[in-house]
Tab-separated table of C-alpha atoms in Angstrom:
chain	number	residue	atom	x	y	z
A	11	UNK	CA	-3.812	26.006	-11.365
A	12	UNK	CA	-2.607	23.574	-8.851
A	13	UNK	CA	1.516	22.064	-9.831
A	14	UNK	CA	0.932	19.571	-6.738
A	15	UNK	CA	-0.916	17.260	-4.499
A	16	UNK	CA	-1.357	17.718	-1.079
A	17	UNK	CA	-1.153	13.508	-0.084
A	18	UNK	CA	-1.716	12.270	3.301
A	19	UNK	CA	-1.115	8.554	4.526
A	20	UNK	CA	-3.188	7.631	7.232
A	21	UNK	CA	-3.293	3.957	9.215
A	22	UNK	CA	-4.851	3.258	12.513
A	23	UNK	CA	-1.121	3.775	13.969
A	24	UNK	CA	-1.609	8.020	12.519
A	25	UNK	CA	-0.647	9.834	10.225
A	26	UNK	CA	1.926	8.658	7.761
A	27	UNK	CA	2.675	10.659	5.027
A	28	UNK	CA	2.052	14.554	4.983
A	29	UNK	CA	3.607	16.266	1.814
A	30	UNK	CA	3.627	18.202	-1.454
A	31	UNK	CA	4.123	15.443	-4.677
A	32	UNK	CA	4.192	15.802	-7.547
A	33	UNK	CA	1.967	12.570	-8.817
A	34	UNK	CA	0.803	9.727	-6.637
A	35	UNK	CA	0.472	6.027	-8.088
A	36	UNK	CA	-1.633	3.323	-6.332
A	37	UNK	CA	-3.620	0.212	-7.433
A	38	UNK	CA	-7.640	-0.590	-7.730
A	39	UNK	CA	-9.189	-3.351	-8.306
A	40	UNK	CA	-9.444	-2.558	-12.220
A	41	UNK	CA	-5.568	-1.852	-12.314
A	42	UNK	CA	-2.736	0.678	-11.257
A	43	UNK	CA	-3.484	4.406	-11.493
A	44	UNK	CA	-1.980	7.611	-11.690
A	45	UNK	CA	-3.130	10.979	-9.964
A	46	UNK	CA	-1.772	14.342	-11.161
A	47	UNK	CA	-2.656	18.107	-9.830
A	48	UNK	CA	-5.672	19.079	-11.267
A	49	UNK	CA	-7.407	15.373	-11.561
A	50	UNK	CA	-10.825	15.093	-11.096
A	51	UNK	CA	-12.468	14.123	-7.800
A	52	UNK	CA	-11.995	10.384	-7.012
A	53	UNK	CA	-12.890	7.715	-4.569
A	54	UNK	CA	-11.351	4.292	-4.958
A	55	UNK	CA	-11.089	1.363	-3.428
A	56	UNK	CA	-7.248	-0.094	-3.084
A	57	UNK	CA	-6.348	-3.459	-3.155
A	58	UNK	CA	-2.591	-4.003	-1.431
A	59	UNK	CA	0.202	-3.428	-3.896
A	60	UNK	CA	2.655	-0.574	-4.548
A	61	UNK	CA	2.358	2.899	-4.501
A	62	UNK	CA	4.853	5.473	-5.877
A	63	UNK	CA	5.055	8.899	-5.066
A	64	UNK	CA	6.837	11.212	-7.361
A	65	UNK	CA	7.911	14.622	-5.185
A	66	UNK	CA	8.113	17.649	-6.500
A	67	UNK	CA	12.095	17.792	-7.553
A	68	UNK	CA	11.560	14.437	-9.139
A	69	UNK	CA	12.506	11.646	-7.039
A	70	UNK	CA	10.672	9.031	-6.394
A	71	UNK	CA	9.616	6.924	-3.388
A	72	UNK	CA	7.942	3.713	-3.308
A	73	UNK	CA	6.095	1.986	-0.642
A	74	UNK	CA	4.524	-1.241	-0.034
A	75	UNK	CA	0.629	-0.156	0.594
A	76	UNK	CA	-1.921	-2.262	2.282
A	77	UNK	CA	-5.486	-2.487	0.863
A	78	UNK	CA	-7.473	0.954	1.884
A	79	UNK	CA	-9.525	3.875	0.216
A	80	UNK	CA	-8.279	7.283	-1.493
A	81	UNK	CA	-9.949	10.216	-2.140
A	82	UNK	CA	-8.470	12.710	-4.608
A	83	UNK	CA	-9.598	15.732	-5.990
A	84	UNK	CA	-7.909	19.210	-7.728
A	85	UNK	CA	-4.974	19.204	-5.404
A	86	UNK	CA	-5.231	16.506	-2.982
A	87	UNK	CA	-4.593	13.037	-2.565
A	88	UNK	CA	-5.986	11.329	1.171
A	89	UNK	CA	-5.469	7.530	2.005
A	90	UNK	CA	-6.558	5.550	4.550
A	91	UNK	CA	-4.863	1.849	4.908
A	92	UNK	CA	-4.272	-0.654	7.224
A	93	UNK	CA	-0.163	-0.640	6.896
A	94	UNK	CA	2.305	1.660	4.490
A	95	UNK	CA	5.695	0.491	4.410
A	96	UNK	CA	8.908	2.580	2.850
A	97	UNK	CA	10.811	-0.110	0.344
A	98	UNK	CA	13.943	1.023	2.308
A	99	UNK	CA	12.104	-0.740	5.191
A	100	UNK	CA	11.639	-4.162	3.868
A	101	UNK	CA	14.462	-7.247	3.946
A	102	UNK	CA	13.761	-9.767	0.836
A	103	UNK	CA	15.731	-12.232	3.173
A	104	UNK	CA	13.275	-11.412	6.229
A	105	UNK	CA	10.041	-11.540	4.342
A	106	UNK	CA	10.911	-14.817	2.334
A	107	UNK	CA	11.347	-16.867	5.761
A	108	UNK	CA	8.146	-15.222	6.711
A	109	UNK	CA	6.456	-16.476	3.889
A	110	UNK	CA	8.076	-19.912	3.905
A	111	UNK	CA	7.075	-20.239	7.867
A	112	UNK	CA	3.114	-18.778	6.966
A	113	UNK	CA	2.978	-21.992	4.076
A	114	UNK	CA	3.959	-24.344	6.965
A	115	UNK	CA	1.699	-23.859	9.220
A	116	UNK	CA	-0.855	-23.530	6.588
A	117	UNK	CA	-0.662	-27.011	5.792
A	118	UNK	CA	-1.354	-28.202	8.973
A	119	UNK	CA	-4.273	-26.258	9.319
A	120	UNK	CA	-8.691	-26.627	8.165
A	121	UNK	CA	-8.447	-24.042	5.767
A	122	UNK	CA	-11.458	-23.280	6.896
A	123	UNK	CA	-10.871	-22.070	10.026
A	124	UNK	CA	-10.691	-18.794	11.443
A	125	UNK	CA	-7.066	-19.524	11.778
A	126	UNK	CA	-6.109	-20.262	8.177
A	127	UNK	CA	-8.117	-17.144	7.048
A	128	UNK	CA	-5.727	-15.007	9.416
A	129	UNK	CA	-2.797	-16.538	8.444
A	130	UNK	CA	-3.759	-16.446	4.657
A	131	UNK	CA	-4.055	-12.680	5.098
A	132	UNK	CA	-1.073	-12.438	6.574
A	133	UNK	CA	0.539	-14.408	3.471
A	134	UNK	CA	-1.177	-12.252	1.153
A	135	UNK	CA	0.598	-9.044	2.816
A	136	UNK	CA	3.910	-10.979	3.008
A	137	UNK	CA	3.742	-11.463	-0.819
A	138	UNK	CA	2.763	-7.692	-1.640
A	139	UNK	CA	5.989	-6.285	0.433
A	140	UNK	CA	7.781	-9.001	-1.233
A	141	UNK	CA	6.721	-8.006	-4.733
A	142	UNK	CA	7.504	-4.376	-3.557
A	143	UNK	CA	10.673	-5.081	-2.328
């Protein structure tokens, strides 16, 4: 009987995250979720939120996770997302100017275009690493 998860992080920059945890916590479209050894196999979709991994002694860690897909199964937890980010990593101060800067130029734009669609993704991620944060 397994007593952890094998989870790996992957983005298009590499690998991530390679390590023995205890639980993993993410969020689907129908809600946040919790994977323990011994679940049974999974595929989801994520939608960008927060995930927390517990390790093994206890601690936790939490990270601001891009939308993605995870496959899980007895001991195992894989990922695959656009961007991870470590809370340590992200500045309230920093992200809240990039926010207020993404509404301005917003308004100015057909929203549309190409170029609000970008930029409205970008807000979107800008609001999930603030609600990590």
């Amino acid at each position: 009987m397994a007593d952890s998860l094998d989870l790996k992080v992957v983005t298009p920059s590499g690998s991530l995250l390679d390590e023995e945890v205890a639980s993993f916590t993410g969020c689907s479209d129908l809600g946040e979720f919790c994977i323990l050894p011994e679940h049974r196999p999974l595929l989801a979709s994520l939608v960008a939120g927060r995930m927390i991994v517990e390790l093994k002694g206890g601690e936790q860690k939490v990270y601001a996770l891009d939308r993605g897909f995870l496959e899980a199964g007895l001991d195992h937890v894989n990922v695959i997302t656009e961007r991870c980010l470590p809370v340590e990593e992200l500045d309230k101060t920093e992200i809240a100017n990039e926010i207020k800067d993404l509404e301005a130029e917003l308004k100015d734009l057909d929203q549309a275009s190409e170029e609000a669609e970008e930029l409205l993704q970008k807000l979107d991620w800008a609001n999930v690493r603030m609600s990590v944060a």
